Each structure stands twice: as C-alpha cells, then as structure tokens.
Tab-separated table of N, CA and C in Angstrom:
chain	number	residue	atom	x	y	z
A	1	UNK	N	-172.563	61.079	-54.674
A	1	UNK	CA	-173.372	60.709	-53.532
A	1	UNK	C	-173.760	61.968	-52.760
A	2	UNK	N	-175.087	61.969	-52.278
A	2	UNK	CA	-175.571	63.059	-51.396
A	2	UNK	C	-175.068	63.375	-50.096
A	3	UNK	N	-174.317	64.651	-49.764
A	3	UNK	CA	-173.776	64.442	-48.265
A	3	UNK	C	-175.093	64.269	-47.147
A	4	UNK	N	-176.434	64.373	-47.815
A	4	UNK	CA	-177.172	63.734	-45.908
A	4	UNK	C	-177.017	62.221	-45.897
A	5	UNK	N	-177.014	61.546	-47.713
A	5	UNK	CA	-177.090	60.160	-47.854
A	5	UNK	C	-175.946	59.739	-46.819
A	6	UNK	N	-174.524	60.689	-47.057
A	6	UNK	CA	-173.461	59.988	-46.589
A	6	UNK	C	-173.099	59.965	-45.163
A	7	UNK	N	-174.135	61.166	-44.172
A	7	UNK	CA	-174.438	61.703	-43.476
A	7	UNK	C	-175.513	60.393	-42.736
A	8	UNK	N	-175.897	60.161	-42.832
A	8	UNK	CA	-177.127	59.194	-42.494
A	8	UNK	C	-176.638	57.890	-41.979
A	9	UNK	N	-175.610	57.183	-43.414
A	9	UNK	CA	-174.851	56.204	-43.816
A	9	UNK	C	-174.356	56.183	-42.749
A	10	UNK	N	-173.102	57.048	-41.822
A	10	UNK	CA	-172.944	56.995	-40.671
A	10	UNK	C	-173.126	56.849	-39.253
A	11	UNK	N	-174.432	57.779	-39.336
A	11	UNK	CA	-174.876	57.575	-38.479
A	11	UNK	C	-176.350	56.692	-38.432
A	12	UNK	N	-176.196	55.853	-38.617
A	12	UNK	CA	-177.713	54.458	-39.021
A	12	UNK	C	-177.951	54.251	-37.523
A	13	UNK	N	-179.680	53.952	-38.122
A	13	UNK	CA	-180.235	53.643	-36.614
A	13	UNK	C	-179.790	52.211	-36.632
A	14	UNK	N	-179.618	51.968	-37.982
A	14	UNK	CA	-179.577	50.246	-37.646
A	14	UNK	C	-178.183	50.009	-36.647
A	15	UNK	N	-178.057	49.912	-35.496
A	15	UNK	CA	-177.559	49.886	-34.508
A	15	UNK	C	-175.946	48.819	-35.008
A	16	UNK	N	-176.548	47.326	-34.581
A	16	UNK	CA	-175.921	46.313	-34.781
A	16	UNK	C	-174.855	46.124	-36.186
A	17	UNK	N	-175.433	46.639	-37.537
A	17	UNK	CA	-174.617	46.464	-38.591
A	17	UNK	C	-173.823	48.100	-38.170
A	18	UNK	N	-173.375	49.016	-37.390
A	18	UNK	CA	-173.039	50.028	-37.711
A	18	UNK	C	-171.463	49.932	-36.483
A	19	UNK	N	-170.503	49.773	-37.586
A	19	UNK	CA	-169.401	50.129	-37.201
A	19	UNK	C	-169.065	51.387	-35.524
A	20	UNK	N	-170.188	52.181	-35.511
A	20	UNK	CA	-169.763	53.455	-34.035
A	20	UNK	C	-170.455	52.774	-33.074
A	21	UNK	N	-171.302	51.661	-33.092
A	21	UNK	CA	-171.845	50.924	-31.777
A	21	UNK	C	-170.752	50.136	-31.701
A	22	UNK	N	-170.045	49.343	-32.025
A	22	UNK	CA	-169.208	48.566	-31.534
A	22	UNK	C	-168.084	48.918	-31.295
A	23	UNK	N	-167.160	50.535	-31.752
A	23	UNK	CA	-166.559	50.958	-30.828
A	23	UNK	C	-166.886	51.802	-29.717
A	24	UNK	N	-167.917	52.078	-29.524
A	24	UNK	CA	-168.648	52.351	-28.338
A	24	UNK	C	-168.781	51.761	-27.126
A	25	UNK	N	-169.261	50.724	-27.447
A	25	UNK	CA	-168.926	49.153	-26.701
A	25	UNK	C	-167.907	49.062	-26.136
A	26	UNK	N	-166.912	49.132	-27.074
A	26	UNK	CA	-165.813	49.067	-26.320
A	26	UNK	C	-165.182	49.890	-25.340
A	27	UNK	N	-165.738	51.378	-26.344
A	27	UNK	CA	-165.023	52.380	-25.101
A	27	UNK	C	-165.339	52.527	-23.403
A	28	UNK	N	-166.552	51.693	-23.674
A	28	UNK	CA	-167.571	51.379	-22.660
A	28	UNK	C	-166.803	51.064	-21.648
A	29	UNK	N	-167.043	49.610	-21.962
A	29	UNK	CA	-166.259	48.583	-21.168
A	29	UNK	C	-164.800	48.995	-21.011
A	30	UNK	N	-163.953	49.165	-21.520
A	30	UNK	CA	-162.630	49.502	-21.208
A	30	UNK	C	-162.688	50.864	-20.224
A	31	UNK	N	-163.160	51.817	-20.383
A	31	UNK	CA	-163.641	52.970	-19.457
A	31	UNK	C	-163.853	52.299	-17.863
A	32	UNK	N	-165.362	51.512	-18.118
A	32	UNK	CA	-165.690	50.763	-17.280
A	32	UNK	C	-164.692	50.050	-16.395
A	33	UNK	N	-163.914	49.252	-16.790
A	33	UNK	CA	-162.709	48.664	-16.261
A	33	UNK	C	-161.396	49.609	-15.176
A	34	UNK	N	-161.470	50.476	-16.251
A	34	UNK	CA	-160.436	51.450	-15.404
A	34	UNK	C	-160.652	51.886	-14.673
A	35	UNK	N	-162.071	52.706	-14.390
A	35	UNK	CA	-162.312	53.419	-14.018
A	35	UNK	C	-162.989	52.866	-12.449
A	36	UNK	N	-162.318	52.401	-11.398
A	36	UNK	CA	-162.482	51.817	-10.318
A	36	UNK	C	-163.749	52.939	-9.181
A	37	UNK	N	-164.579	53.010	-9.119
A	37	UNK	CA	-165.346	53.793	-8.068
A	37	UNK	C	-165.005	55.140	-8.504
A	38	UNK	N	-164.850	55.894	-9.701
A	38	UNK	CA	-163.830	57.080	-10.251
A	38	UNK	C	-162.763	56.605	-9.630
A	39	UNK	N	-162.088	55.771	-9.457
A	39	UNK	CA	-160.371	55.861	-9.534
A	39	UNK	C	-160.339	55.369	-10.463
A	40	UNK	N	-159.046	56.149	-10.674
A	40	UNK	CA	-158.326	55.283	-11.987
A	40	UNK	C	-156.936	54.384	-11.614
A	41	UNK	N	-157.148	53.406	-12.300
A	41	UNK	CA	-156.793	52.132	-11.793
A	41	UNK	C	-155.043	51.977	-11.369
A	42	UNK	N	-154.499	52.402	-12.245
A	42	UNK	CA	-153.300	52.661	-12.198
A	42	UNK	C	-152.815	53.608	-10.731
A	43	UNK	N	-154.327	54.201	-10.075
A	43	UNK	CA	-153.317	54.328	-8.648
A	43	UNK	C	-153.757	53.347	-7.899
A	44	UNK	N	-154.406	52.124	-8.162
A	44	UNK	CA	-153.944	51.245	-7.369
A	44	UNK	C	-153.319	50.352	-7.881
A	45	UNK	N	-152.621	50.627	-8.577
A	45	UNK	CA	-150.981	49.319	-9.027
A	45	UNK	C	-150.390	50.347	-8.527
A	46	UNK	N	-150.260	52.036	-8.383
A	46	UNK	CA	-149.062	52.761	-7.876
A	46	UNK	C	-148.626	52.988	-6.299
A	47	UNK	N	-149.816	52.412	-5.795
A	47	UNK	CA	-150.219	52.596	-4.409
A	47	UNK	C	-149.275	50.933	-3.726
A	48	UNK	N	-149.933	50.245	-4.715
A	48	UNK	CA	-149.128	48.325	-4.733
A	48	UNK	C	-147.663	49.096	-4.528
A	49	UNK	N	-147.167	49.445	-5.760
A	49	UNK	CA	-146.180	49.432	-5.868
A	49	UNK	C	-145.126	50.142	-4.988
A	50	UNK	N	-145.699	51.193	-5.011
A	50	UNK	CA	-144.381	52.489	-4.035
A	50	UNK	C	-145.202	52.586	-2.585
A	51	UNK	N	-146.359	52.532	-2.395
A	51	UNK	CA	-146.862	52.846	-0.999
A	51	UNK	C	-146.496	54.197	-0.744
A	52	UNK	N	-146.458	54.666	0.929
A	52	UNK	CA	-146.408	55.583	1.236
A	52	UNK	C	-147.421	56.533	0.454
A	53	UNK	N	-146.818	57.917	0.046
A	53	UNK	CA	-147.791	58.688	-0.477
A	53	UNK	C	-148.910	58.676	-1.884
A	54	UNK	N	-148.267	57.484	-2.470
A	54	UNK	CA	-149.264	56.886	-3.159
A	54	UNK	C	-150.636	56.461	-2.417
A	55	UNK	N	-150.008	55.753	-1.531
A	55	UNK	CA	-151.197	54.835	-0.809
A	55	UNK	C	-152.167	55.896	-0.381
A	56	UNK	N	-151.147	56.664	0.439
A	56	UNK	CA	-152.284	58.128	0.825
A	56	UNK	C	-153.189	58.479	-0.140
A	57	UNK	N	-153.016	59.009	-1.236
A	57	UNK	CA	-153.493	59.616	-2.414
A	57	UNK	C	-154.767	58.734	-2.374
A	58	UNK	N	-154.746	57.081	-2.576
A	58	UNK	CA	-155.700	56.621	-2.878
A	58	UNK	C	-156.384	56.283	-2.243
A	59	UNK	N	-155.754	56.550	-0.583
A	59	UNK	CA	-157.082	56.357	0.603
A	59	UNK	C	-157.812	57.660	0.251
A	60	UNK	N	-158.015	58.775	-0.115
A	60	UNK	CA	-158.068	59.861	0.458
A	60	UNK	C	-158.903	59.926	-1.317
A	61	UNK	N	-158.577	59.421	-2.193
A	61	UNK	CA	-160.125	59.804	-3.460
A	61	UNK	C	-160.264	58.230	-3.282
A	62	UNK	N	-160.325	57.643	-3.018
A	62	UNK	CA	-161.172	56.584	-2.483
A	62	UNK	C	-162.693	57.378	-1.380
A	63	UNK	N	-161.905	57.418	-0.841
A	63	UNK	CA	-162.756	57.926	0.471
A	63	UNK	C	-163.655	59.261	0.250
A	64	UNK	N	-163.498	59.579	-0.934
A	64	UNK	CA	-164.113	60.734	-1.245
A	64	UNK	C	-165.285	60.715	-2.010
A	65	UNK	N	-164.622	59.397	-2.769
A	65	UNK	CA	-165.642	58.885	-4.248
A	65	UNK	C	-166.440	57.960	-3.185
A	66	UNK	N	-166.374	57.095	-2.411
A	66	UNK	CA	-167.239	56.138	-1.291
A	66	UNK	C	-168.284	57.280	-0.862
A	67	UNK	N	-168.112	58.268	-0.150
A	67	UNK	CA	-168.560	59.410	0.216
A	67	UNK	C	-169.515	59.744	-0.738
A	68	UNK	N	-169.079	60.373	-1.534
A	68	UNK	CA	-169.945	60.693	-2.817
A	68	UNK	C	-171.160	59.477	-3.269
A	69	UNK	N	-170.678	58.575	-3.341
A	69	UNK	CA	-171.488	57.394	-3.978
A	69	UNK	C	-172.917	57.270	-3.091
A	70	UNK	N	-172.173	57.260	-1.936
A	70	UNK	CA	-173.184	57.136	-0.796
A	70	UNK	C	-174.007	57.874	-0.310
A	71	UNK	N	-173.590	59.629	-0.425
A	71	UNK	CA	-174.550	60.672	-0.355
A	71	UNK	C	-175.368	60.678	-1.478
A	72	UNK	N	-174.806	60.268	-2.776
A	72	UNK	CA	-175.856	60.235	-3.768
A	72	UNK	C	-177.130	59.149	-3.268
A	73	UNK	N	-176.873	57.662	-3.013
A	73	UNK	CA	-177.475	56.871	-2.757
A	73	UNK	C	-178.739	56.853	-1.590
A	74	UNK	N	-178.035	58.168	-0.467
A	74	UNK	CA	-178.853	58.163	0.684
A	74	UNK	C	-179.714	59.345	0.435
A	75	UNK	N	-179.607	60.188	-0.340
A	75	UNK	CA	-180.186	61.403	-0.707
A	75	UNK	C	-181.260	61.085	-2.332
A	76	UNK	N	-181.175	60.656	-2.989
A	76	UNK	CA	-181.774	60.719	-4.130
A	76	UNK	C	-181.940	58.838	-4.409
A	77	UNK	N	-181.553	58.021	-3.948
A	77	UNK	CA	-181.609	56.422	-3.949
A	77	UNK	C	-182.760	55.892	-4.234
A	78	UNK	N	-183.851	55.711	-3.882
A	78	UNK	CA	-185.162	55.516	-4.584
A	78	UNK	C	-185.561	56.328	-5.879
A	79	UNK	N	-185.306	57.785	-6.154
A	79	UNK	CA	-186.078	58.246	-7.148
A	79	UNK	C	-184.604	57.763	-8.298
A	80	UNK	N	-183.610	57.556	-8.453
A	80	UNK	CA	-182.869	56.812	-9.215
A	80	UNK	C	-183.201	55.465	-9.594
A	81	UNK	N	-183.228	55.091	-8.886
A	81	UNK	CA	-183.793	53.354	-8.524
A	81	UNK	C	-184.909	53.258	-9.412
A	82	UNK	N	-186.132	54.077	-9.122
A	82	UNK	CA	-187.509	54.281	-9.500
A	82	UNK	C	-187.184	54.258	-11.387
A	83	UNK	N	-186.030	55.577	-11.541
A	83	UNK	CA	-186.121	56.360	-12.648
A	83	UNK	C	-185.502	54.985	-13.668
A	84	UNK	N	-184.333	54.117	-12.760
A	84	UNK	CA	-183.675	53.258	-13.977
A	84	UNK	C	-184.450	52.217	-14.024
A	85	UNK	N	-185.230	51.707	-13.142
A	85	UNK	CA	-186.263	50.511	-13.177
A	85	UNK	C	-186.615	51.154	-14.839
A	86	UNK	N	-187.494	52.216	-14.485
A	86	UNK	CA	-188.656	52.689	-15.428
A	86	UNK	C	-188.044	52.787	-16.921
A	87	UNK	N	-186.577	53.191	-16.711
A	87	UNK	CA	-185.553	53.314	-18.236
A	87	UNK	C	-185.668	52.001	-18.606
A	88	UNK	N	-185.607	50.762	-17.943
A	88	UNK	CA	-185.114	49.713	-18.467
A	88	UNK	C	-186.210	48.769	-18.970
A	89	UNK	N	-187.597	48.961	-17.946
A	89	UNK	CA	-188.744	48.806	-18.455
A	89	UNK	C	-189.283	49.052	-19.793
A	90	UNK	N	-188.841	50.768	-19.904
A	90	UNK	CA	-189.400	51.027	-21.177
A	90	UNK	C	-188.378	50.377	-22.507
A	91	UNK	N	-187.164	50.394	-22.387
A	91	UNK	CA	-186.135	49.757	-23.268
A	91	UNK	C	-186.725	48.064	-23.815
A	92	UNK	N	-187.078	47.783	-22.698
A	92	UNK	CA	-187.392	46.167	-22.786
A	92	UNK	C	-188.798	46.295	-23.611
A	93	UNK	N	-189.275	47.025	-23.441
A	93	UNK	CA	-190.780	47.184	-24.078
A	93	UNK	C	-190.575	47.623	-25.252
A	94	UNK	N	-190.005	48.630	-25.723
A	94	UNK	CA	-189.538	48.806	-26.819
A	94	UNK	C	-188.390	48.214	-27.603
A	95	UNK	N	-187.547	47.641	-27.136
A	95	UNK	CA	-187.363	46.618	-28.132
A	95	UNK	C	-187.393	45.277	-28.341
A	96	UNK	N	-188.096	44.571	-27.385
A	96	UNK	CA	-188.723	43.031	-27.933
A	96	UNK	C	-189.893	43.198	-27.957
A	97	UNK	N	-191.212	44.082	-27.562
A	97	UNK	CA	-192.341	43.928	-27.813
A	97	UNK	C	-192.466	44.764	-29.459
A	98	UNK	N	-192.183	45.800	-29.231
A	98	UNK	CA	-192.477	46.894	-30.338
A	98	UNK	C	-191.381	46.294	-31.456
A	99	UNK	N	-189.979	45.412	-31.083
A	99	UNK	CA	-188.817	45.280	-32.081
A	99	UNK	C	-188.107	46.178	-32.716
A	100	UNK	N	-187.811	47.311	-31.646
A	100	UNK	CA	-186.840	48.246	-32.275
A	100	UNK	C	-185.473	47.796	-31.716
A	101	UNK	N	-184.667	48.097	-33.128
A	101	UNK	CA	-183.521	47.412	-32.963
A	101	UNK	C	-182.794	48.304	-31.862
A	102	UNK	N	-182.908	49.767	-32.237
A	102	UNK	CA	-181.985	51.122	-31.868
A	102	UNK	C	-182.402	50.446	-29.914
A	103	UNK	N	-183.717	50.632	-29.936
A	103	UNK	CA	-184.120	50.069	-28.206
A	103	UNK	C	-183.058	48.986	-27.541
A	104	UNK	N	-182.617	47.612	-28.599
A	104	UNK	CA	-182.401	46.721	-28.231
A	104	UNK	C	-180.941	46.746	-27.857
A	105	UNK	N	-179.965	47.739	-28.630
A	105	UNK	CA	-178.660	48.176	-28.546
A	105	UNK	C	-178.287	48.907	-27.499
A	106	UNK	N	-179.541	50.060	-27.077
A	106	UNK	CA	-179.075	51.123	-25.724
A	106	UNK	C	-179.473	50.045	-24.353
A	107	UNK	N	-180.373	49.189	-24.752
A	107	UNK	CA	-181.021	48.203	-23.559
A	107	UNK	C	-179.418	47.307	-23.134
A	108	UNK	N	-178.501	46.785	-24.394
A	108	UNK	CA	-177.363	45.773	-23.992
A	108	UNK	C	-176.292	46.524	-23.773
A	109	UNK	N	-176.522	47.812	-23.516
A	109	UNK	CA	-175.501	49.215	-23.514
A	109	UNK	C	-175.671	49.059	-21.828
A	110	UNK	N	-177.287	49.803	-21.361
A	110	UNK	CA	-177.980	50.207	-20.278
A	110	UNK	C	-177.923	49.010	-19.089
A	111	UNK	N	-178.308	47.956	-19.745
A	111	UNK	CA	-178.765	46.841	-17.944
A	111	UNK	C	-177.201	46.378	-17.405
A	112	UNK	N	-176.309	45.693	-18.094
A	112	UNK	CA	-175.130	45.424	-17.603
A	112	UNK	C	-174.243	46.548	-16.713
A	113	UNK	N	-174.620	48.026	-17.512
A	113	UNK	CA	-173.467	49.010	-16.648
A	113	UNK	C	-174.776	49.664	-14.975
A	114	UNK	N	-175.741	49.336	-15.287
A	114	UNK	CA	-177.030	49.372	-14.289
A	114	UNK	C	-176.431	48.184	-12.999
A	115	UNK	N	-175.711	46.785	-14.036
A	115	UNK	CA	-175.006	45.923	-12.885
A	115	UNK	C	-174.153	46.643	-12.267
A	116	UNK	N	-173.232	47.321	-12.937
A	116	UNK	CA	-171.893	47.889	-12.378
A	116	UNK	C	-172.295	48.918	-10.989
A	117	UNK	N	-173.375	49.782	-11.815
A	117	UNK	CA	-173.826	50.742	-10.975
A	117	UNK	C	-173.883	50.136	-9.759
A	118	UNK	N	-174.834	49.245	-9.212
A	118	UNK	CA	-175.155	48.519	-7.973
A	118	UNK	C	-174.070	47.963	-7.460
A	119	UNK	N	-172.937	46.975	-8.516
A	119	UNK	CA	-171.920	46.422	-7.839
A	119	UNK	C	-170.877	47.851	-7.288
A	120	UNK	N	-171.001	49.083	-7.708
A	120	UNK	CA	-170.365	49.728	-7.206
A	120	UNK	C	-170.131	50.627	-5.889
A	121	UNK	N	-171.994	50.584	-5.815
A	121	UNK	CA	-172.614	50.935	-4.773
A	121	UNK	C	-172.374	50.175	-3.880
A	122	UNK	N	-172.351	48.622	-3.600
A	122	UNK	CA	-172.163	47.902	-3.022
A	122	UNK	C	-170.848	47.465	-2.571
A	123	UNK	N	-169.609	48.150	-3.056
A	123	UNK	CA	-168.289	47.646	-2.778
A	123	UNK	C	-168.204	49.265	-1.955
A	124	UNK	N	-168.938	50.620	-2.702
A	124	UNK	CA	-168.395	51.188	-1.658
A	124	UNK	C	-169.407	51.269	-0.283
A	125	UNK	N	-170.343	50.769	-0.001
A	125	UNK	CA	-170.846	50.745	1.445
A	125	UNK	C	-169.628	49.353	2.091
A	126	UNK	N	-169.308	48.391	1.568
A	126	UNK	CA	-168.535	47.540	2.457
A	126	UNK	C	-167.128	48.477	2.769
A	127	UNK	N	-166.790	49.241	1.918
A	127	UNK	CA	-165.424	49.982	2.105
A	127	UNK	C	-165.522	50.891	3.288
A	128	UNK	N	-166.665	51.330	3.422
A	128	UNK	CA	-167.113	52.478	4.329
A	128	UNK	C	-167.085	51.669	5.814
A	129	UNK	N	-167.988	50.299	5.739
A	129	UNK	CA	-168.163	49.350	7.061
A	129	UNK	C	-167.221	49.170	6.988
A	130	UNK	N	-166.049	48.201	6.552
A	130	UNK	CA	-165.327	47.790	6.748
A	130	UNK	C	-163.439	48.528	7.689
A	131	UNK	N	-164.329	49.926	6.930
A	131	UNK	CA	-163.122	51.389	6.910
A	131	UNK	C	-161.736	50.886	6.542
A	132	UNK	N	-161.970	50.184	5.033
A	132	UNK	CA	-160.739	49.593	4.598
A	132	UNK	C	-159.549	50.412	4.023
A	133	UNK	N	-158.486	49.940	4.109
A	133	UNK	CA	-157.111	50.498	3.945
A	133	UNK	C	-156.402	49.999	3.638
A	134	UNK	N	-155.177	50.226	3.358
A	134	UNK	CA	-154.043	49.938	2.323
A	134	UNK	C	-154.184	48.685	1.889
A	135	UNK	N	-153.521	47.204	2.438
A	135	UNK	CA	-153.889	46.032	1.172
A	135	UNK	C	-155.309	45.596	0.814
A	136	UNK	N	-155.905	45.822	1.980
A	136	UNK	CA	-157.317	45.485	1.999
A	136	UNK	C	-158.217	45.980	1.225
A	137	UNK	N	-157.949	47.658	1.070
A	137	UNK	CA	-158.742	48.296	0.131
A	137	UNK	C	-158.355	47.842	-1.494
A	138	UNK	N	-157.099	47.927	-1.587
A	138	UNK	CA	-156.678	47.692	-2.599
A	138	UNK	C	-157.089	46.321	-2.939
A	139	UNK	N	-157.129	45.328	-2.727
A	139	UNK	CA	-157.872	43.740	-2.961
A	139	UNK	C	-159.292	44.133	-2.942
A	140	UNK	N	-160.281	45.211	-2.140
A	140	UNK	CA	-161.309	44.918	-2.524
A	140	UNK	C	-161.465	46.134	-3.956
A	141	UNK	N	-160.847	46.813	-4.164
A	141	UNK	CA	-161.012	47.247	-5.982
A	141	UNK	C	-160.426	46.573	-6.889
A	142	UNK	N	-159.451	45.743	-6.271
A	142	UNK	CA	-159.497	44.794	-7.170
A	142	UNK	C	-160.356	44.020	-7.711
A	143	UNK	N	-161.068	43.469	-6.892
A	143	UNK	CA	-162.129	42.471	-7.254
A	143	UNK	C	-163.236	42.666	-7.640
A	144	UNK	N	-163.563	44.384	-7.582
A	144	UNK	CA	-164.790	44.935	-7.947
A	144	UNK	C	-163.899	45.327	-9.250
A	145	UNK	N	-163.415	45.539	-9.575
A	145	UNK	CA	-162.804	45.634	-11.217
A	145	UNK	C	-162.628	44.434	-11.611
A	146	UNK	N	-162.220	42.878	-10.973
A	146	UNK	CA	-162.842	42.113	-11.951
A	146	UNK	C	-163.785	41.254	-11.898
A	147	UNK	N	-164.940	41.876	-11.054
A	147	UNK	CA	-166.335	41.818	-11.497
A	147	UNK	C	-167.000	42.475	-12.259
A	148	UNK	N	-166.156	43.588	-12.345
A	148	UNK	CA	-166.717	44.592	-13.867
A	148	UNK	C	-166.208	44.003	-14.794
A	149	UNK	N	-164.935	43.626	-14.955
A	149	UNK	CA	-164.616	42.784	-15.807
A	149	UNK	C	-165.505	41.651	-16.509
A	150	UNK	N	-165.491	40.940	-15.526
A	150	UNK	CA	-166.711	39.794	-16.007
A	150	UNK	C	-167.854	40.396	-16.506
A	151	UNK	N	-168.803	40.934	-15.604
A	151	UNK	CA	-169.904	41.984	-16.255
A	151	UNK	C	-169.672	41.978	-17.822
A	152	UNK	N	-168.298	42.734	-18.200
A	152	UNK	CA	-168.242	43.436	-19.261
A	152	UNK	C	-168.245	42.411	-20.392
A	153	UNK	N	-167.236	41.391	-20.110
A	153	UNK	CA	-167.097	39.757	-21.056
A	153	UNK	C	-168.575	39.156	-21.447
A	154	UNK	N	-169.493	39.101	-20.573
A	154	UNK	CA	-170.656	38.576	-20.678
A	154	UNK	C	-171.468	39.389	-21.598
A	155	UNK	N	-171.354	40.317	-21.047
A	155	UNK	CA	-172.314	41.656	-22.218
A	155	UNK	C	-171.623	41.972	-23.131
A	156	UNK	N	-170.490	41.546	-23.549
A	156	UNK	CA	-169.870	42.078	-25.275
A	156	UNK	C	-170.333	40.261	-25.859
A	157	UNK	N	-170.413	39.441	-25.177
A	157	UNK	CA	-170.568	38.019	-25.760
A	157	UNK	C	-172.164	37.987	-26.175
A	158	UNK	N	-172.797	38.662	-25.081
A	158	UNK	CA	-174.545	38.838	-25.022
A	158	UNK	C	-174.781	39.134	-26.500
A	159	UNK	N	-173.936	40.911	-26.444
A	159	UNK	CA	-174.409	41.621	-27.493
A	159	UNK	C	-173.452	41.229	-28.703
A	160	UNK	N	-172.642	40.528	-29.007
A	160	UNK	CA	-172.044	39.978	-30.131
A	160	UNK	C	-173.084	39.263	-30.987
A	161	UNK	N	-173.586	38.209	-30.341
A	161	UNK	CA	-174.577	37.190	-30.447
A	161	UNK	C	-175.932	37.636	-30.601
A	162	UNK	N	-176.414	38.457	-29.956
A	162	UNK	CA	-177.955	39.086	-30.719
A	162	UNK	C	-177.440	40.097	-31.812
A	163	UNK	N	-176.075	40.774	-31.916
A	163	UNK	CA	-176.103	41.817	-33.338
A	163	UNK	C	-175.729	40.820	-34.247
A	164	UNK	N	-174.616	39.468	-33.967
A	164	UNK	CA	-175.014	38.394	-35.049
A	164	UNK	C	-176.282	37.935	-35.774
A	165	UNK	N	-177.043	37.585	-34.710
A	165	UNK	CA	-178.565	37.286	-35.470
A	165	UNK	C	-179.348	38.543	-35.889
A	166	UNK	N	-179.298	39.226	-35.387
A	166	UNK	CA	-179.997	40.939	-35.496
A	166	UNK	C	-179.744	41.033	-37.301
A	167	UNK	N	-178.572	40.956	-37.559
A	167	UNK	CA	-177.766	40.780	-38.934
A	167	UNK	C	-177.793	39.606	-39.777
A	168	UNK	N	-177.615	38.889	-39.436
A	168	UNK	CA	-178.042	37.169	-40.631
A	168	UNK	C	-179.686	37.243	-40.530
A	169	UNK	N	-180.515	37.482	-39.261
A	169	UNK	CA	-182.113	37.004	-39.450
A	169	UNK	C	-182.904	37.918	-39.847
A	170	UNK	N	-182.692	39.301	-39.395
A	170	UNK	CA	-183.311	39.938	-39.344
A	170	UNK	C	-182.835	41.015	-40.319
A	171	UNK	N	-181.774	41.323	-40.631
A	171	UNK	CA	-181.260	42.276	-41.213
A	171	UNK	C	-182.083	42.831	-42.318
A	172	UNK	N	-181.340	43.828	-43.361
A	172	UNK	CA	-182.058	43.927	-44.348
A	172	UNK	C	-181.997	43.002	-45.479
A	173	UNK	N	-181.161	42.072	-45.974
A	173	UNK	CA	-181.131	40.957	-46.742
A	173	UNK	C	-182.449	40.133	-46.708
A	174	UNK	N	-182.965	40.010	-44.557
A	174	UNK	CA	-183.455	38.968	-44.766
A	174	UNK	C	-185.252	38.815	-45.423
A	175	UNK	N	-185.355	40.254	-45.536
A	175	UNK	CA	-186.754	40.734	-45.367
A	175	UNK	C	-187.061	40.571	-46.949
C-alpha cells in the first residue's frame, strides 16, 4: 500500500465515517464540561470540599476569568458576534446548500460550542451583578456546567444521527 494512500486513509474528508471526528467530539465535549469559565472543575468540588483557601483560589480565577470574558465582550463583542454569525452562515451554506459533508461536521462541531460561548458569557455577567461567592458561586458553575452538559448530550445525539444517515444514505455504498 502507498504511504499518501495510507496517509489520506487517515485523514478522510469524509468526516462522519472517520474514526478522528468522533474522538474529537468527544474530546470536545468532555474538555467542554470541565472546563468551567477556564476553571477547572475539580476546584470547585475542592473549594465544596475543604473551603477556606480553596474557596479563595476559586474566587480569585473565577474573578479573573469573569473579568476577562467581559473585557473581551465589551471591547471586541460585535466584531466577534459579526465574525461567528458570518462563520456559521457560511458553514450552513456550505453544507446543506452546496452538501459538503466536511462543512456539515465543523457546522455540528461550531453552533452548539457558539451555545456554550454565549451561555458562558452570560453566567459570567450574572456572577459579576450578582458579585457571587462561596456557595452561591459555586451552584451557579454548577449549573452552567450542566447546561454545558446538556448542550453537549444533544449535539453528540444531533451529530450521531446525521453521521448515521450521512453513512447508510449517503455514503459511498449508496451512490
């Protein structure tokens, strides 16, 4: 066998039949999950658990990453906005009008973590109003982790189900 053949073989545009999109997916979402506003999640079970200078720790990159989120948002917020509209536009155009598959895979990659984006934006402006702290903060990353959660269940079920048919209808068998 030819190493570009075997070379190729790997890396296929055909998205859906290719084994590195679906652990991708995953790394996605599991990333996604942990990864609370950039915290990582485990300091808020360590913060639950021991308090004191835990808790500190996670007021304090909490409050940093809220900060951050928000200077990004108030400084550059429309031409982002503008730029992912226009990403997702063109994704959608290219792969159900034009039917590229590769389009249709970065599109069920792109709009769900585009949810996260906003739900994240949105948990940290209430964190900021709210100027939440110890259980409070901690219950509201909770719940924005399992709304990413959900997010994430819906879009591995989404994209299970169109790379199912993508593969029985459309595949190369079916042509």
């Amino acid at each position: 066998m030819d190493w570009y053949q075997t070379l190729f073989e790997m890396i296929d545009m055909r998205s859906f039949s290719n084994l590195w999109f679906w652990i991708m997916l995953a790394v996605m979402w599991s990333t996604a999950s942990h990864w609370v506003l950039g915290v990582p999640f485990d300091m808020v079970l360590r913060a639950r658990r021991y308090g004191g200078e835990a808790e500190a720790d996670l007021e304090d990159i909490v409050r940093i990453n809220v900060n951050r989120l928000l200077y990004i948002a108030q400084v550059s917020g429309l031409w982002l906005l503008g730029l992912g509209f226009f990403a997702l536009t063109s994704l959608v155009l290219l792969a159900f009008v034009y039917d590229i598959e590769f389009a249709q895979a970065v599109l069920l990659l792109g709009f769900p973590m585009s949810l996260v984006g906003m739900l994240s934006l949105s948990t940290a402006k209430l964190i900021r109003v709210e100027g939440s702290t110890g259980e409070v903060l901690r219950r509201r990353l909770m719940r924005h982790r399992l709304y990413t959660q959900i997010i994430g269940m819906v879009s591995i079920f989404v994209t299970a189900v169109w790379g199912m048919y993508q593969n029985l209808a459309v595949g190369p068998l079916a042509g």
